[in-house]
XYZ file of N, CA and C in Angstrom:
315
model
N -9.042 -8.232 14.838
C -8.575 -9.615 14.844
C -7.074 -9.592 15.122
N -6.637 -10.385 16.065
C -5.204 -10.435 16.334
C -4.536 -11.489 15.437
N -3.234 -11.550 15.495
C -2.475 -12.412 14.588
C -2.809 -13.891 14.787
N -2.997 -14.309 16.023
C -3.332 -15.714 16.279
C -4.711 -16.068 15.728
N -5.667 -15.153 15.907
C -7.005 -15.377 15.356
C -6.954 -15.451 13.835
N -6.163 -14.565 13.234
C -6.034 -14.583 11.779
C -5.417 -15.894 11.304
N -4.372 -16.334 11.962
C -3.715 -17.569 11.546
C -4.677 -18.753 11.658
N -5.457 -18.792 12.708
C -6.426 -19.884 12.859
C -7.548 -19.762 11.830
N -7.969 -18.540 11.549
C -9.001 -18.338 10.525
C -8.499 -18.832 9.168
N -7.255 -18.489 8.806
C -6.682 -18.965 7.538
C -6.659 -20.485 7.525
N -6.208 -21.090 8.616
C -6.140 -22.554 8.692
C -7.522 -23.165 8.407
N -8.522 -22.690 9.111
C -9.878 -23.225 8.981
C -10.462 -22.949 7.598
N -10.344 -21.727 7.151
C -10.935 -21.343 5.865
C -10.276 -22.088 4.710
N -8.947 -22.132 4.715
C -8.234 -22.807 3.636
C -8.527 -24.303 3.637
N -8.662 -24.897 4.818
C -9.025 -26.313 4.889
C -10.421 -26.539 4.325
N -11.351 -25.681 4.692
C -12.724 -25.809 4.216
C -12.794 -25.701 2.689
N -11.977 -24.849 2.105
C -11.962 -24.648 0.659
C -11.115 -25.698 -0.069
N -10.363 -26.512 0.663
C -9.487 -27.497 0.053
C -8.147 -26.920 -0.372
N -7.893 -25.681 -0.001
C -6.650 -25.019 -0.411
C -5.444 -25.496 0.388
N -5.674 -26.048 1.561
C -4.559 -26.515 2.386
C -3.916 -27.767 1.809
N -4.635 -28.441 0.932
C -4.132 -29.689 0.351
C -3.224 -29.461 -0.854
N -3.125 -28.224 -1.294
C -2.304 -27.941 -2.475
C -0.831 -28.211 -2.192
N -0.141 -28.695 -3.191
C 1.298 -28.914 -3.108
C 1.986 -27.596 -2.735
N 2.990 -27.667 -1.910
C 3.679 -26.465 -1.431
C 4.254 -25.645 -2.581
N 4.652 -26.286 -3.661
C 5.206 -25.538 -4.793
C 4.116 -24.794 -5.554
N 2.905 -25.295 -5.531
C 1.777 -24.546 -6.081
C 1.514 -23.333 -5.203
N 1.547 -23.534 -3.886
C 1.353 -22.423 -2.956
C 2.408 -21.346 -3.175
N 3.667 -21.747 -3.379
C 4.739 -20.778 -3.639
C 4.450 -20.023 -4.931
N 3.924 -20.715 -5.925
C 3.536 -20.053 -7.175
C 2.453 -19.010 -6.940
N 1.461 -19.346 -6.107
C 0.425 -18.374 -5.769
C 1.028 -17.169 -5.053
N 1.964 -17.431 -4.140
C 2.623 -16.338 -3.422
C 3.357 -15.425 -4.400
N 4.060 -16.007 -5.353
C 4.776 -15.201 -6.345
C 3.797 -14.371 -7.177
N 2.698 -14.974 -7.576
C 1.679 -14.264 -8.352
C 1.120 -13.084 -7.563
N 0.780 -13.332 -6.311
C 0.214 -12.270 -5.482
C 1.234 -11.176 -5.200
N 2.503 -11.541 -5.070
C 3.551 -10.543 -4.864
C 3.638 -9.621 -6.080
N 3.495 -10.189 -7.270
C 3.460 -9.379 -8.485
C 2.267 -8.429 -8.487
N 1.141 -8.872 -7.962
C -0.038 -8.021 -7.901
C 0.149 -6.892 -6.886
N 0.910 -7.141 -5.826
C 1.267 -6.062 -4.896
C 2.123 -5.030 -5.626
N 3.098 -5.498 -6.395
C 3.955 -4.580 -7.150
C 3.123 -3.735 -8.108
N 2.173 -4.356 -8.761
C 1.312 -3.631 -9.699
C 0.488 -2.575 -8.961
N -0.047 -2.922 -7.795
C -0.850 -1.978 -7.024
C -0.014 -0.808 -6.519
N 1.209 -1.075 -6.096
C 2.102 -0.001 -5.650
C 2.430 0.906 -6.831
N 2.708 0.317 -7.974
C 3.000 1.123 -9.159
C 1.824 2.033 -9.491
N 0.616 1.519 -9.425
C -0.570 2.325 -9.714
C -0.651 3.518 -8.761
N -0.322 3.288 -7.495
C -0.347 4.376 -6.513
C 0.773 5.386 -6.738
N 1.933 4.907 -7.080
C 3.120 5.769 -7.149
C 3.287 6.494 -8.483
N 3.127 5.786 -9.586
C 3.383 6.420 -10.883
C 2.253 6.218 -11.886
N 1.248 5.467 -11.494
C 0.134 5.227 -12.395
C 0.413 4.045 -13.311
N -0.623 3.620 -13.997
C -0.506 2.468 -14.883
C -0.302 2.901 -16.330
N -0.799 4.064 -16.719
C -0.628 4.606 -18.066
C -1.071 3.619 -19.141
N -2.267 3.066 -18.937
C -2.831 2.133 -19.916
C -4.218 2.608 -20.286
N -4.454 2.828 -21.573
C -5.772 3.321 -21.981
C -6.894 2.309 -21.756
N -6.549 1.040 -21.593
C -7.584 0.025 -21.382
C -7.885 -0.211 -19.906
N -7.295 0.599 -19.012
C -7.547 0.487 -17.583
C -7.989 1.833 -17.042
N -8.959 1.803 -16.144
C -9.353 3.044 -15.485
C -8.392 3.312 -14.336
N -8.136 4.573 -14.097
C -7.182 4.970 -13.065
C -7.725 4.709 -11.668
N -8.948 5.092 -11.419
C -9.517 4.929 -10.084
C -9.016 6.003 -9.147
N -9.691 6.145 -8.049
C -9.306 7.143 -7.052
C -8.153 6.618 -6.208
N -7.505 7.526 -5.511
C -6.444 7.125 -4.588
C -6.989 6.144 -3.563
N -8.178 6.422 -3.056
C -8.796 5.541 -2.065
C -9.016 4.151 -2.632
N -9.502 4.059 -3.866
C -9.733 2.751 -4.495
C -8.407 2.036 -4.741
N -7.399 2.762 -5.199
C -6.083 2.153 -5.430
C -5.482 1.645 -4.127
N -5.658 2.386 -3.059
C -5.157 1.962 -1.752
C -5.901 0.714 -1.281
N -7.211 0.652 -1.528
C -7.998 -0.524 -1.186
C -7.489 -1.745 -1.961
N -7.182 -1.562 -3.241
C -6.643 -2.668 -4.047
C -5.310 -3.149 -3.482
N -4.454 -2.215 -3.073
C -3.182 -2.602 -2.459
C -3.432 -3.394 -1.180
N -4.368 -2.938 -0.369
C -4.666 -3.649 0.876
C -5.146 -5.073 0.586
N -5.982 -5.232 -0.425
C -6.471 -6.561 -0.777
C -5.342 -7.464 -1.265
N -4.443 -6.916 -2.065
C -3.322 -7.718 -2.567
C -2.352 -8.076 -1.442
N -2.113 -7.143 -0.521
C -1.278 -7.459 0.640
C -1.929 -8.566 1.465
N -3.252 -8.542 1.566
C -3.973 -9.601 2.267
C -3.785 -10.951 1.597
N -3.786 -10.954 0.253
C -3.562 -12.208 -0.473
C -2.161 -12.754 -0.212
N -1.174 -11.855 -0.167
C 0.196 -12.286 0.154
C 0.235 -12.828 1.580
N -0.377 -12.107 2.497
C -0.383 -12.542 3.893
C -1.092 -13.890 4.045
N -2.177 -14.084 3.324
C -2.871 -15.365 3.378
C -1.988 -16.504 2.913
N -1.258 -16.295 1.819
C -0.361 -17.333 1.312
C 0.805 -17.584 2.262
N 1.371 -16.522 2.818
C 2.447 -16.698 3.800
C 1.944 -17.466 5.025
N 0.738 -17.144 5.448
C 0.161 -17.821 6.606
C -0.089 -19.294 6.296
N -0.562 -19.588 5.099
C -0.787 -20.986 4.709
C 0.525 -21.764 4.715
N 1.605 -21.126 4.287
C 2.922 -21.783 4.312
C 3.354 -22.010 5.757
N 3.190 -20.994 6.599
C 3.528 -21.151 8.018
C 2.695 -22.264 8.639
N 1.419 -22.328 8.302
C 0.555 -23.374 8.854
C 1.008 -24.759 8.408
N 1.437 -24.880 7.173
C 1.880 -26.188 6.673
C 3.016 -26.732 7.529
N 3.895 -25.846 7.968
C 5.062 -26.265 8.746
C 4.872 -26.016 10.249
N 3.623 -25.726 10.651
C 3.277 -25.527 12.053
C 4.174 -24.484 12.715
N 4.274 -23.331 12.055
C 5.049 -22.202 12.577
C 4.062 -21.079 12.866
N 4.073 -20.568 14.077
C 3.135 -19.492 14.412
C 3.644 -18.168 13.842
N 2.695 -17.330 13.440
C 3.069 -16.003 12.940
C 3.740 -15.185 14.034
N 3.303 -15.356 15.274
C 3.966 -14.652 16.376
C 5.437 -15.036 16.457
N 5.736 -16.314 16.288
C 7.135 -16.747 16.310
C 7.906 -16.161 15.123
N 7.251 -16.062 13.979
C 7.904 -15.454 12.815
C 8.207 -13.990 13.097
N 7.228 -13.263 13.637
C 7.448 -11.845 13.951
C 8.613 -11.681 14.925
N 8.591 -12.493 15.965
C 9.621 -12.418 16.997
C 11.000 -12.749 16.416
N 11.063 -13.801 15.628
C 12.329 -14.215 15.024
C 12.873 -13.135 14.090
N 11.986 -12.540 13.312
C 12.420 -11.497 12.378
C 12.937 -10.271 13.136
N 12.204 -9.872 14.167
C 12.638 -8.732 14.972
C 13.993 -9.010 15.615
N 14.152 -10.207 16.184
C 15.418 -10.551 16.823
C 16.567 -10.585 15.827
N 16.315 -11.143 14.646
C 17.354 -11.208 13.615
C 17.809 -9.800 13.243
N 16.865 -8.894 13.000
C 17.234 -7.541 12.592
C 17.906 -6.778 13.732
N 17.397 -6.956 14.960
C 18.019 -6.279 16.091
C 19.463 -6.756 16.271
N 19.676 -8.052 16.115
C 21.032 -8.577 16.257
C 21.939 -8.079 15.128
N 21.396 -8.037 13.936
C 22.192 -7.647 12.778
C 22.538 -6.169 12.778
N 21.608 -5.308 13.167
C 21.813 -3.880 12.992
C 21.964 -3.082 14.288
N 21.798 -3.697 15.419
C 21.925 -2.976 16.678
C 23.078 -3.470 17.530
N 24.018 -4.158 16.910
C 25.120 -4.675 17.720
C 26.270 -3.716 17.777
């Protein structure tokens, strides 16, 4: 799936679920929550969780959890971009140009 297909899939899926109607500040809250879950997944991969009430899981399973959490962050970012009618391709291009200008001058 390319980036445009993904962005359109998020638009359609989130609309079907009623998630596109959420207030933008609720969406930002979801993004913050999911970002914390990415941090937790990275910690599990890098140094472990060290909690007796949690199973460690295999490296493969921990990596899968990280991928799922990154997907949740990407979904929320895409929903925000969709709200303001900004294409992910334009975001990628803008970010690349900003960094190239900042660090390659």
